[in-house]
Short mmCIF file of C-alpha atoms in Angstrom, two decimals:
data_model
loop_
_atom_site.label_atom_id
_atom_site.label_comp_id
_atom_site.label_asym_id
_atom_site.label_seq_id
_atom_site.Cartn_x
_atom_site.Cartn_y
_atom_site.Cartn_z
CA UNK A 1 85.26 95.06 47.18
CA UNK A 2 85.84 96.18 43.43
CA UNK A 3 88.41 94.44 41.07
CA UNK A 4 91.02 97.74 41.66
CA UNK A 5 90.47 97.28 45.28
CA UNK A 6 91.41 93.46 45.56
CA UNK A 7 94.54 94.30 43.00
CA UNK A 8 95.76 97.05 45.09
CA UNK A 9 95.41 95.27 48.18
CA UNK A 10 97.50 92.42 46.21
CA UNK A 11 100.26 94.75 45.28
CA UNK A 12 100.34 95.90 48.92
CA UNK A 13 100.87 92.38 50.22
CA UNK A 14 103.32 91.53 48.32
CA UNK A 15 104.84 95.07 48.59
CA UNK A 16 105.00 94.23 52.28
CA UNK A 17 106.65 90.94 51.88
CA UNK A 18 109.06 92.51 49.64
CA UNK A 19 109.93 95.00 52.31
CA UNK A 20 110.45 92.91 55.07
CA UNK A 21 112.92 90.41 52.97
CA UNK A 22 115.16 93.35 52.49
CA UNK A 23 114.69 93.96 56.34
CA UNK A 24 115.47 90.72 57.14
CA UNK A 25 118.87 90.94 54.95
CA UNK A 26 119.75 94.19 57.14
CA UNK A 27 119.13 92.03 60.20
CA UNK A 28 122.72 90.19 60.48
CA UNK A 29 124.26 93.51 60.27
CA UNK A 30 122.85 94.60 63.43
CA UNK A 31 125.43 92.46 64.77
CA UNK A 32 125.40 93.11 68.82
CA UNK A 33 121.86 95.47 68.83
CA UNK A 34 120.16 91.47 67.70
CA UNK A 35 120.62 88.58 69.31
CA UNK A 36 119.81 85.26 68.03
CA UNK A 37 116.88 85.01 69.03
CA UNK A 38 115.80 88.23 67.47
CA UNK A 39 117.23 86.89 64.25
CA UNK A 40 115.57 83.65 64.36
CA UNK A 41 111.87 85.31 65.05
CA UNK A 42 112.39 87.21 62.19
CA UNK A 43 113.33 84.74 59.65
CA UNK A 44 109.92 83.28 61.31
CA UNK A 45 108.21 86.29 60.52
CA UNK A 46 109.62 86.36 56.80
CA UNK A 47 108.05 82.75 56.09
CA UNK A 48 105.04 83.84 57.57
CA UNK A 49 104.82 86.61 54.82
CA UNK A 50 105.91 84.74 52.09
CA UNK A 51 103.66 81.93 52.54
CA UNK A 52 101.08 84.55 52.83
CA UNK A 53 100.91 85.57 48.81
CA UNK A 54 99.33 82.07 47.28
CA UNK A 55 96.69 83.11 50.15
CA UNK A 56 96.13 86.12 48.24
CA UNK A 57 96.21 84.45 44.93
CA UNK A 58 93.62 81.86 45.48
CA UNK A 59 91.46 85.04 47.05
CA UNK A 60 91.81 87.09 44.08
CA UNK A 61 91.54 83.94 41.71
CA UNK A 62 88.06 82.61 43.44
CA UNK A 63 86.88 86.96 42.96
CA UNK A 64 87.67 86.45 39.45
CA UNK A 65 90.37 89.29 39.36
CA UNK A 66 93.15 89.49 36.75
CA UNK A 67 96.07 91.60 37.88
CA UNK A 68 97.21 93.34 34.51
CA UNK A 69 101.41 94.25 36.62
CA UNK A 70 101.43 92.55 39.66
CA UNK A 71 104.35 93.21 41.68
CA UNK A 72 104.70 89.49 43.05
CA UNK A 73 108.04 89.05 44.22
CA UNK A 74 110.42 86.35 43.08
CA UNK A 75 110.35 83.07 44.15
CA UNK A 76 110.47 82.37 47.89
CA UNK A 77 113.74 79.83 49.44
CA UNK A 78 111.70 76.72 50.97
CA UNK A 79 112.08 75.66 54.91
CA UNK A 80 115.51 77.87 54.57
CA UNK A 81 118.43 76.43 57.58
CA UNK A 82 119.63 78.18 60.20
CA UNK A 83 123.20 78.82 60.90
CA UNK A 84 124.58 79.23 64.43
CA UNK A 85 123.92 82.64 64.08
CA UNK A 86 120.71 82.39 63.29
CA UNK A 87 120.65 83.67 59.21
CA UNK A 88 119.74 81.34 57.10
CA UNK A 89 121.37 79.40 54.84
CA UNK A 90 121.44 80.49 51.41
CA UNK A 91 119.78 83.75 51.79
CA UNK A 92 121.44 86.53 49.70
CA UNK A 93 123.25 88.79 51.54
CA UNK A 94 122.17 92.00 53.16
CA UNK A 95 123.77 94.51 49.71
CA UNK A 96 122.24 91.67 47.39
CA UNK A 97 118.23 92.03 47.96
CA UNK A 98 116.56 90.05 45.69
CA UNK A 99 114.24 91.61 44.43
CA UNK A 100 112.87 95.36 44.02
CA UNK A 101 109.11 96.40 44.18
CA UNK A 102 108.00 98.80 41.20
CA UNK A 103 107.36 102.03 41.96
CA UNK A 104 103.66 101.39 41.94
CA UNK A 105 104.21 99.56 44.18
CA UNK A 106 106.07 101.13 46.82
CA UNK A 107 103.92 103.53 47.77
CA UNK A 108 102.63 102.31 50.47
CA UNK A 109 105.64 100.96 52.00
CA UNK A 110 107.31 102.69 54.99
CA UNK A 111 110.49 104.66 54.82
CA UNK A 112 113.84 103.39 54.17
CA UNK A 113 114.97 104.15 57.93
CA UNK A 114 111.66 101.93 59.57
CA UNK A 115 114.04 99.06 60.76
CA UNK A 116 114.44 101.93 63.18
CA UNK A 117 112.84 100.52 66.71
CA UNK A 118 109.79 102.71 67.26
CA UNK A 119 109.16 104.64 70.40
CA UNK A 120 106.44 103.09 72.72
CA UNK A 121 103.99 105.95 72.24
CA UNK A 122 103.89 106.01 68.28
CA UNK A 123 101.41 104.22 67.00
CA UNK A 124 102.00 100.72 65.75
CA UNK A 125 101.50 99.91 61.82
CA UNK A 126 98.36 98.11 61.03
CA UNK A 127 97.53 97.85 64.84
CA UNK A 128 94.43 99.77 64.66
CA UNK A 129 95.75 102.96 66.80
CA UNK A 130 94.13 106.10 66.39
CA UNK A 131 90.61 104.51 67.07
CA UNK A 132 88.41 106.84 68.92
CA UNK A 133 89.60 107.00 72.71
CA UNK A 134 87.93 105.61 75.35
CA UNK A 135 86.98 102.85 73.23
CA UNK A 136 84.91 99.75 76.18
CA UNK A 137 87.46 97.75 77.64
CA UNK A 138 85.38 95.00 76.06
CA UNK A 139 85.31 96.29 72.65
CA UNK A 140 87.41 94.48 69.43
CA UNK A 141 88.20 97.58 67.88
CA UNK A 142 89.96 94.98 65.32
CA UNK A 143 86.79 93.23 64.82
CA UNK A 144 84.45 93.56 61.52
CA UNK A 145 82.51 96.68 60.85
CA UNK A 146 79.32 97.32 60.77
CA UNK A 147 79.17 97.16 56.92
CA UNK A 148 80.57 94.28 56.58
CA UNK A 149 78.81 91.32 59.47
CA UNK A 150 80.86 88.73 60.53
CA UNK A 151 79.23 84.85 58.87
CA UNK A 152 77.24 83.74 61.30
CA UNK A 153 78.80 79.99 60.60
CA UNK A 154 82.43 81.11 61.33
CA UNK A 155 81.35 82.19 64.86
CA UNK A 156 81.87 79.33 66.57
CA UNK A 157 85.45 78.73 65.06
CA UNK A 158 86.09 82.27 65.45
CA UNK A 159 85.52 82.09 69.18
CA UNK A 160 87.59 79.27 69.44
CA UNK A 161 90.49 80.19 68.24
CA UNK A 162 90.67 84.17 68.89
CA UNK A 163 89.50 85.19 65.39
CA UNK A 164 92.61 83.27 63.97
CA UNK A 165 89.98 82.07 61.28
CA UNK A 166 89.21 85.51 60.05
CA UNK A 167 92.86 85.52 59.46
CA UNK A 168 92.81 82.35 57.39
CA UNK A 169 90.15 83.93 54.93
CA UNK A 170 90.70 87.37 55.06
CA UNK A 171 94.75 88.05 53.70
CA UNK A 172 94.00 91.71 55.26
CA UNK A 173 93.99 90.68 58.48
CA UNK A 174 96.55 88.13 57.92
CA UNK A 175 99.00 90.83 56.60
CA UNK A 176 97.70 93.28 60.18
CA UNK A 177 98.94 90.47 62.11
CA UNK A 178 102.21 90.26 60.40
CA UNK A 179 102.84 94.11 60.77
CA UNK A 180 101.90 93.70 64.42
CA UNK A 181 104.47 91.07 64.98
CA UNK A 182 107.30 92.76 63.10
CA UNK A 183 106.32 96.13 65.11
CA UNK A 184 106.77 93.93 68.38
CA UNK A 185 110.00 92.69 67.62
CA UNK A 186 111.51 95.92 66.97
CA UNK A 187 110.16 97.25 70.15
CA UNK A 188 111.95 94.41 71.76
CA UNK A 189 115.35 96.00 70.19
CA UNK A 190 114.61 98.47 72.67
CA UNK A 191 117.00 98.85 76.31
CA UNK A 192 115.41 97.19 78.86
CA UNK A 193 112.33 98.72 81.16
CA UNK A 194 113.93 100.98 83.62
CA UNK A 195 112.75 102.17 87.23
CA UNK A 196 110.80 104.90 85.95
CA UNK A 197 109.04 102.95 83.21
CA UNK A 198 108.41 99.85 85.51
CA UNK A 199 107.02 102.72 88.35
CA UNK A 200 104.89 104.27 85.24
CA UNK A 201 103.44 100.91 84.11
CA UNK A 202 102.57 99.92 87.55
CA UNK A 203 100.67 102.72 88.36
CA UNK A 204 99.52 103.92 85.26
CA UNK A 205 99.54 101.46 83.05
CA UNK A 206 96.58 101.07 80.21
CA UNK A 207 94.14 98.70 81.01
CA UNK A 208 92.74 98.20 77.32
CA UNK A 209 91.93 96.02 73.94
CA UNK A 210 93.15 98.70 72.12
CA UNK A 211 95.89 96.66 69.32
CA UNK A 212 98.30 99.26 69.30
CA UNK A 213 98.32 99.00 73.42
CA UNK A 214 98.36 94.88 73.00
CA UNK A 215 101.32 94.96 70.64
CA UNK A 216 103.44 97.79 73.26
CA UNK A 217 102.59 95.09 75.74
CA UNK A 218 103.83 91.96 73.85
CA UNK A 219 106.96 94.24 72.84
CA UNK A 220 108.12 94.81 76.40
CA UNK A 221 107.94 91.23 77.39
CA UNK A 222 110.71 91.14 74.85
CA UNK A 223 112.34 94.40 76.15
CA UNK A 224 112.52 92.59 79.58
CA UNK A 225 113.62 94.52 82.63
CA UNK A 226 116.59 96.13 83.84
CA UNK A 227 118.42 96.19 87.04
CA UNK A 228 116.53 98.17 89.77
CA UNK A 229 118.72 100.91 91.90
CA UNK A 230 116.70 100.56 95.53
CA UNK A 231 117.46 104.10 96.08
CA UNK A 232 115.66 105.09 93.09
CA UNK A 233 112.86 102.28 93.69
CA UNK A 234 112.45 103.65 97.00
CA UNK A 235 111.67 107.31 96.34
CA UNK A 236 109.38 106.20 93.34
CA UNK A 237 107.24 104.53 95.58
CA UNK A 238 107.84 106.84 98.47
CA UNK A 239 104.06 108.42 97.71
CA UNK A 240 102.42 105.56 96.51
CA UNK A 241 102.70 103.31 100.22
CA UNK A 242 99.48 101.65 101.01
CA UNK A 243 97.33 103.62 103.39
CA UNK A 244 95.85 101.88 106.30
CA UNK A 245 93.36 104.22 107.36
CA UNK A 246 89.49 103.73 107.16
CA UNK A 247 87.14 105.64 104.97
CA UNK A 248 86.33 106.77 108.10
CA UNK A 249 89.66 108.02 108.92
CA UNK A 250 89.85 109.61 105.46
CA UNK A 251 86.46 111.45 106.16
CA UNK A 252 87.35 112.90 109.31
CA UNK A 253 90.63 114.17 107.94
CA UNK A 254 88.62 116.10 104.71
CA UNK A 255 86.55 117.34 107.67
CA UNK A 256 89.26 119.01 108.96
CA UNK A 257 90.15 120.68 106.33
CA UNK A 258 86.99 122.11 105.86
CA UNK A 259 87.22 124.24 109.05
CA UNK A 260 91.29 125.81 108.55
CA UNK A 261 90.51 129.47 108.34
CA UNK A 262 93.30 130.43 105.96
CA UNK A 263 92.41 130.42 102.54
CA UNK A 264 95.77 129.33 101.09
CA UNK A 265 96.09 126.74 104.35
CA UNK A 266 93.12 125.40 103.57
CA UNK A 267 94.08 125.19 99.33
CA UNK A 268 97.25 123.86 100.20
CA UNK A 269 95.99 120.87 102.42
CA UNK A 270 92.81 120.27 100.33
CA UNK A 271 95.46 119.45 97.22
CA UNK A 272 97.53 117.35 99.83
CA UNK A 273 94.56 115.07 100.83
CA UNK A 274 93.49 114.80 96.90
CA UNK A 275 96.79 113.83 95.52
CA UNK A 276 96.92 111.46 98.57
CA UNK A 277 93.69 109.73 97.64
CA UNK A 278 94.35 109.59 93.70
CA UNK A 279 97.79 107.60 95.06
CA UNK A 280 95.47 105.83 97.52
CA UNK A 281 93.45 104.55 94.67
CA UNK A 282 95.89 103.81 92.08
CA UNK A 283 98.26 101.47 95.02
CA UNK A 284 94.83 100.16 95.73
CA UNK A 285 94.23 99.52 92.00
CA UNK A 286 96.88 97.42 91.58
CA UNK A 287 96.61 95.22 94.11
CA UNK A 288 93.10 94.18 93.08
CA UNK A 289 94.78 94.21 90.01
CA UNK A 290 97.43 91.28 91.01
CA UNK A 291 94.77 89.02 93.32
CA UNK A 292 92.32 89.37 90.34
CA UNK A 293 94.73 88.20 87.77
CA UNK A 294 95.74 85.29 90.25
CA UNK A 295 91.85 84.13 90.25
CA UNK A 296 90.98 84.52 86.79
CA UNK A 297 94.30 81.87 85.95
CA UNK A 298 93.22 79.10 88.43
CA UNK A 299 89.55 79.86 87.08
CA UNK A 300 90.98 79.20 83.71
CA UNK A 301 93.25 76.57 84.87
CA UNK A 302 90.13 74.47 86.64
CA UNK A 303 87.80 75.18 83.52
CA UNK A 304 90.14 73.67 80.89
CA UNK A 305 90.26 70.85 83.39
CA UNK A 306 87.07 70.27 82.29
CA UNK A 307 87.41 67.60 79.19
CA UNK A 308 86.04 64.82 78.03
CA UNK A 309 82.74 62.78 78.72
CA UNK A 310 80.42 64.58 80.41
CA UNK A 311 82.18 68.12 80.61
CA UNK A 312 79.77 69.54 78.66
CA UNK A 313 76.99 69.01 80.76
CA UNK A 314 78.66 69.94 83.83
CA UNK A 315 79.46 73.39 82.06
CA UNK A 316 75.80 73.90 80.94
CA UNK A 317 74.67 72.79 84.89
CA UNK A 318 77.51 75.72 85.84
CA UNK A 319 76.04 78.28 83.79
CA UNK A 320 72.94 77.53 84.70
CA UNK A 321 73.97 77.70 88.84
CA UNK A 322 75.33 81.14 87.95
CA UNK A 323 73.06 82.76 86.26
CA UNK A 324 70.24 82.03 88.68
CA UNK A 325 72.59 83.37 91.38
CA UNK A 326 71.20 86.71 89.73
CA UNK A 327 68.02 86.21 89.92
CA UNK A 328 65.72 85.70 93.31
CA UNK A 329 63.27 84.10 91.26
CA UNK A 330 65.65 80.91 90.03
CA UNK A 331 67.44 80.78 93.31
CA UNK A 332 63.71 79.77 94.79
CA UNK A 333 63.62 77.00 92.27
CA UNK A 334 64.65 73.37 92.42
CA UNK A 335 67.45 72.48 90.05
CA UNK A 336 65.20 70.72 87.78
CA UNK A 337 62.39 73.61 87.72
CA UNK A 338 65.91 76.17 87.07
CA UNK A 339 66.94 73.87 84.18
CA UNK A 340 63.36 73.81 82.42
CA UNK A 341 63.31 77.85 82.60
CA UNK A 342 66.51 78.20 81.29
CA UNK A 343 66.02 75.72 78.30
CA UNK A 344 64.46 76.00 74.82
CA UNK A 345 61.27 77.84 74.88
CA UNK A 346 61.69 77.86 78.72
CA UNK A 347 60.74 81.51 80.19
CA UNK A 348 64.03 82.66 80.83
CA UNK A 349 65.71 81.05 78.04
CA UNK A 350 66.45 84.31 75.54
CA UNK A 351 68.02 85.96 78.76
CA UNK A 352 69.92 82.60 79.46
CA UNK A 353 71.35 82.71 75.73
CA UNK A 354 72.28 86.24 75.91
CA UNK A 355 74.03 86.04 79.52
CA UNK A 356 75.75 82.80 78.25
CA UNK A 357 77.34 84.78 75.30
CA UNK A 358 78.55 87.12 77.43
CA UNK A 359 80.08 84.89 79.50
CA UNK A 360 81.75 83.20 77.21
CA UNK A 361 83.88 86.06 76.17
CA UNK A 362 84.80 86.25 79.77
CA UNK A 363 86.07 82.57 80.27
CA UNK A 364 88.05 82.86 76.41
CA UNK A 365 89.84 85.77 77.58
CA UNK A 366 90.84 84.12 80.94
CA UNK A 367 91.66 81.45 79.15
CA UNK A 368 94.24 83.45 76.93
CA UNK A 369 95.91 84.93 79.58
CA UNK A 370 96.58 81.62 81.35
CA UNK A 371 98.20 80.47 77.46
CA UNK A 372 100.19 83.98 78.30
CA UNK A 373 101.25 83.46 81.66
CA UNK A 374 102.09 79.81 80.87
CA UNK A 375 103.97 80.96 78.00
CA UNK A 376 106.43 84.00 79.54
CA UNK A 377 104.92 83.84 83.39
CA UNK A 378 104.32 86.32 85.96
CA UNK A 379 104.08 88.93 83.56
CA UNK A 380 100.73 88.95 83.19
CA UNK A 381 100.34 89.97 87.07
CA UNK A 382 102.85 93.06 86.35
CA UNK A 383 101.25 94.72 83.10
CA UNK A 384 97.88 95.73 83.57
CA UNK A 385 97.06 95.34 79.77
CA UNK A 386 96.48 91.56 80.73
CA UNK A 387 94.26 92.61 82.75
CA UNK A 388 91.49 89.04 82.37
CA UNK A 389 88.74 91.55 82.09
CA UNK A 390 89.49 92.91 78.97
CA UNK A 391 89.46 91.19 75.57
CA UNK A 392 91.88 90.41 73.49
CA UNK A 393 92.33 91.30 69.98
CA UNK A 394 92.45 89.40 66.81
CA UNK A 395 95.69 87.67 66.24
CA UNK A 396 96.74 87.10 70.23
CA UNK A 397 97.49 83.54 69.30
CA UNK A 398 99.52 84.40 66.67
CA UNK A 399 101.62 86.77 68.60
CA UNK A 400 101.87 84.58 71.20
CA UNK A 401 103.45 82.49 69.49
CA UNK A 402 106.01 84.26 68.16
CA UNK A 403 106.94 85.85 71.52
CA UNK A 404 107.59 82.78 72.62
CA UNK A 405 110.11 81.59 69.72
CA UNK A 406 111.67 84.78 70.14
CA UNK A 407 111.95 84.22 74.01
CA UNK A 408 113.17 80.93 73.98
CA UNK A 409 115.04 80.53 70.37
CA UNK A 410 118.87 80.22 72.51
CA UNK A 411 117.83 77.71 74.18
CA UNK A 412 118.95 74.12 74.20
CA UNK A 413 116.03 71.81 72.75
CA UNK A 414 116.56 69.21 75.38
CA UNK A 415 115.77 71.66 78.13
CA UNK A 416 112.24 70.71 79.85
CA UNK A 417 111.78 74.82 81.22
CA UNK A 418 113.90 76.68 78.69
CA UNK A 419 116.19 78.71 80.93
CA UNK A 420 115.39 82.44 79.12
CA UNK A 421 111.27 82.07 79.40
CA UNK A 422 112.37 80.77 82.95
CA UNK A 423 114.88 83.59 83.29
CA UNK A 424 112.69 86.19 82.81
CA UNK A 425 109.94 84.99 85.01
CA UNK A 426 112.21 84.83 87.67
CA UNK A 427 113.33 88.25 86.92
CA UNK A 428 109.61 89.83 86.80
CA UNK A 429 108.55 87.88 89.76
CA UNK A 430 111.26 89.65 91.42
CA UNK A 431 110.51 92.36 90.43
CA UNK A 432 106.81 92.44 91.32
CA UNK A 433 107.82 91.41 94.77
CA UNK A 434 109.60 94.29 95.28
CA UNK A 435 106.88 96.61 93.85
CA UNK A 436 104.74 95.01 96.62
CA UNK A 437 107.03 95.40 99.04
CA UNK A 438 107.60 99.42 98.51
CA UNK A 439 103.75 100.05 98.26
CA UNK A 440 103.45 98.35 101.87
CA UNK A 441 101.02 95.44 100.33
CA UNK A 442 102.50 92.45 102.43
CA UNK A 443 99.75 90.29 102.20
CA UNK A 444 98.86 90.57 98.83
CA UNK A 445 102.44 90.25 97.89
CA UNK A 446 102.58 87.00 100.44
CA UNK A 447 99.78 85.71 98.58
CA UNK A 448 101.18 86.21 95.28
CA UNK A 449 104.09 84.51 96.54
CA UNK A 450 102.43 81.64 97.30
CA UNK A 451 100.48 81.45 93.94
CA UNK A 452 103.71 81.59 91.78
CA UNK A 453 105.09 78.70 93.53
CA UNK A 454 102.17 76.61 93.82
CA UNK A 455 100.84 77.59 90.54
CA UNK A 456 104.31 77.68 88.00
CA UNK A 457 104.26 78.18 84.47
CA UNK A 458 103.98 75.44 82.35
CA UNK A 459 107.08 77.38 79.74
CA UNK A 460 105.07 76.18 76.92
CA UNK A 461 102.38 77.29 74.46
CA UNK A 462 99.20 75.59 74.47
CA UNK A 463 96.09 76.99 73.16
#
């Protein structure tokens, strides 16, 4: 990156701080469309911005880059108070901004009216949107280019901590984040989810590691859910009702359509049996959907249960038991022939490597979406862009994080389960019961039942 390159990303940062203190000074104006908690997350999300510029100052010092106008900001308030109200104490207020970015410098700053909460289907700043569609569900589409490789020493770290490392280093990515999380509270300004929009994400929803979809996601967690008219719920669903019959059932039916005579009979009832077995599959969808997220959490629950002396060992003797599960050849073997093979220089060992790679991506991501369903609860069985299969992007933890302040920033600090992260599990377990109930999946919604009270939420953030 050239000397122009590092000082224009500079005077974009700090741009971008500048632009969300003046945000933040509209914020107590918005009087009954923020609550305090809303408040609170974004005085969060101002620190996090601010504290963000010596970040870029130490980068562009260490790439030897003299900035001949920067447009650094004034002077940042230190660990500000909160009032009851949640604006902080000694903050200027909202007709007193204090400062203004040069024109230079403004640019690339968004228009005046961007407090504005965006729609759901625009694309989210600095999320990444507009990647090519159809992008692998296991793809980071926020991840490093191709031009520019990823240090093979901050892999390990990377993959510990969800790329937050990359963040650390890189003040681009840093400053994505940041836009990501102000994009999510806004969304959360929104009404709550209504029938249609529940009915639409339940059937519909976008299984993907797209950020733009990720940070729509995180935003209706703070949206939450309205109340549900049954009349309404009920001829949603009225379409989508499990079907009992057989594939051989289904066959027999297509058969008969096959042999109506009338042409327009036949069109008419050959478009009846296809819509009913696109509805077929998406009901069917989701309730794979649900038992799938409910075994990838006590997966992730039992794995992180593995600490201490000896853990690793019992994880390497895991791998090993499942990879040869694969293979006829290693399933033939003793478990000290299977451990040779796999090992340095051992036969199988390059295939061992790569397969254990793999595999690690899918136990991290399990393991994010128990921190998520720990964190705000039986959400993560409702949205299918938690879906454990799919990764997620750079900066999870960091969102996660502030979803949760956001969530629970009324509540008393003496309170073991905060009571709005409880309230709102309690409201989407409700409300995934009764999506089970209209699509006719009894079982599966017995089952998840059963998994929500053996298996609560923990109402707390632990990576």
């Amino acid at each position: 990156m050239s000397s122009d390159e590092l000082a224009a990303l500079y005077e974009h940062t700090a741009a971008a701080a500048q632009r969300l203190t003046e945000t933040i000074a509209e914020v107590p104006a918005l009087e009954n469309d923020a609550t305090r908690a809303q408040k609170i997350a974004f005085r969060k999300l101002q620190e996090a911005s601010w504290a963000l510029l010596p970040s870029v100052d130490d980068f562009l010092n260490a790439n030897g880059v003299l900035l001949s106008s920067p447009a650094k900001p004034t002077s940042r308030p230190s660990s500000p108070a909160y009032d009851s109200d949640g604006n902080p104490l000694g903050m200027p207020p909202p007709h007193q901004p204090p400062h203004h970015p040069s024109p230079s410098s403004r640019g690339s700053m968004q228009p005046e009216n961007d407090h504005q909460p965006p729609a759901e289907s625009q694309d989210i700043p600095g999320s990444g949107a507009g990647s090519a569609p159809g992008s692998p569900p296991h793809e980071d589409v926020d991840g490093p280019s191709a031009k520019e490789p990823r240090d093979p020493s901050k892999k390990k770290r990377a993959k510990e901590n969800g790329g937050d490392d990359d963040e650390k280093k890189d003040p681009a990515a840093a400053d994505s984040v940041s836009r990501r999380i102000a994009a999510v509270l806004e969304i959360g300004l929104q009404p709550p989810l209504d029938e249609t929009e529940i009915f639409r994400l339940v059937m519909y929803g976008r299984t993907s590691s797209v950020p733009s979809e990720e940070t729509k996601a995180m935003g209706r967690i703070l949206r939450g859910f309205g109340i549900t008219d049954l009349n309404v719920w009920r001829n949603l669903f009225a379409t989508h009702a499990h079907d009992t019959r057989t594939h051989d059932d289904m066959r027999e039916q297509l058969r008969q359509v096959d042999e109506l005579v009338d042409l327009g009979d036949r069109l008419i009832k050959r478009e009846q049996e296809i819509k009913r077995l696109l509805d077929e599959a998406d009901t069917s969808s989701f309730g794979l959907f649900a038992l799938r997220q409910i075994e990838g959490i006590k997966f992730a629950k039992d794995w992180k249960g593995l600490a201490g002396r000896g853990s690793r060992k019992y994880k390497q003797s895991y791998n090993e038991s499942v990879f040869a599960q694969q293979h006829l050849e290693l399933r033939s073997m003793t478990a000290k022939q299977r451990s040779e093979a796999l090992g340095t220089g051992g036969a199988w060992d390059d295939q061992f490597t790569l397969w254990k790679r793999q595999n690690e991506v899918t136990v991290t991501s399990r393991n994010q979406i128990l921190t998520l369903y720990n964190a705000c609860g039986a959400v993560v069985l409702l949205d299918p862009v938690w879906d454990i299969r799919t990764r997620r992007t750079k900066g999870f933890a960091k969102m996660c994080d502030a979803i949760y302040e956001s969530l629970g920033a009324d509540d008393n600090d003496e309170d073991d389960h905060p009571h709005t992260t409880k309230a709102f599990h309690e409201k989407t377990s409700n409300i995934l019961s009764s999506v089970l109930k209209h699509l006719k999946m009894l079982e599966i919604r017995a089952d998840v039942a059963s998994f929500l009270k053996e298996h609560p939420p923990t109402f707390m953030v632990s990576h």
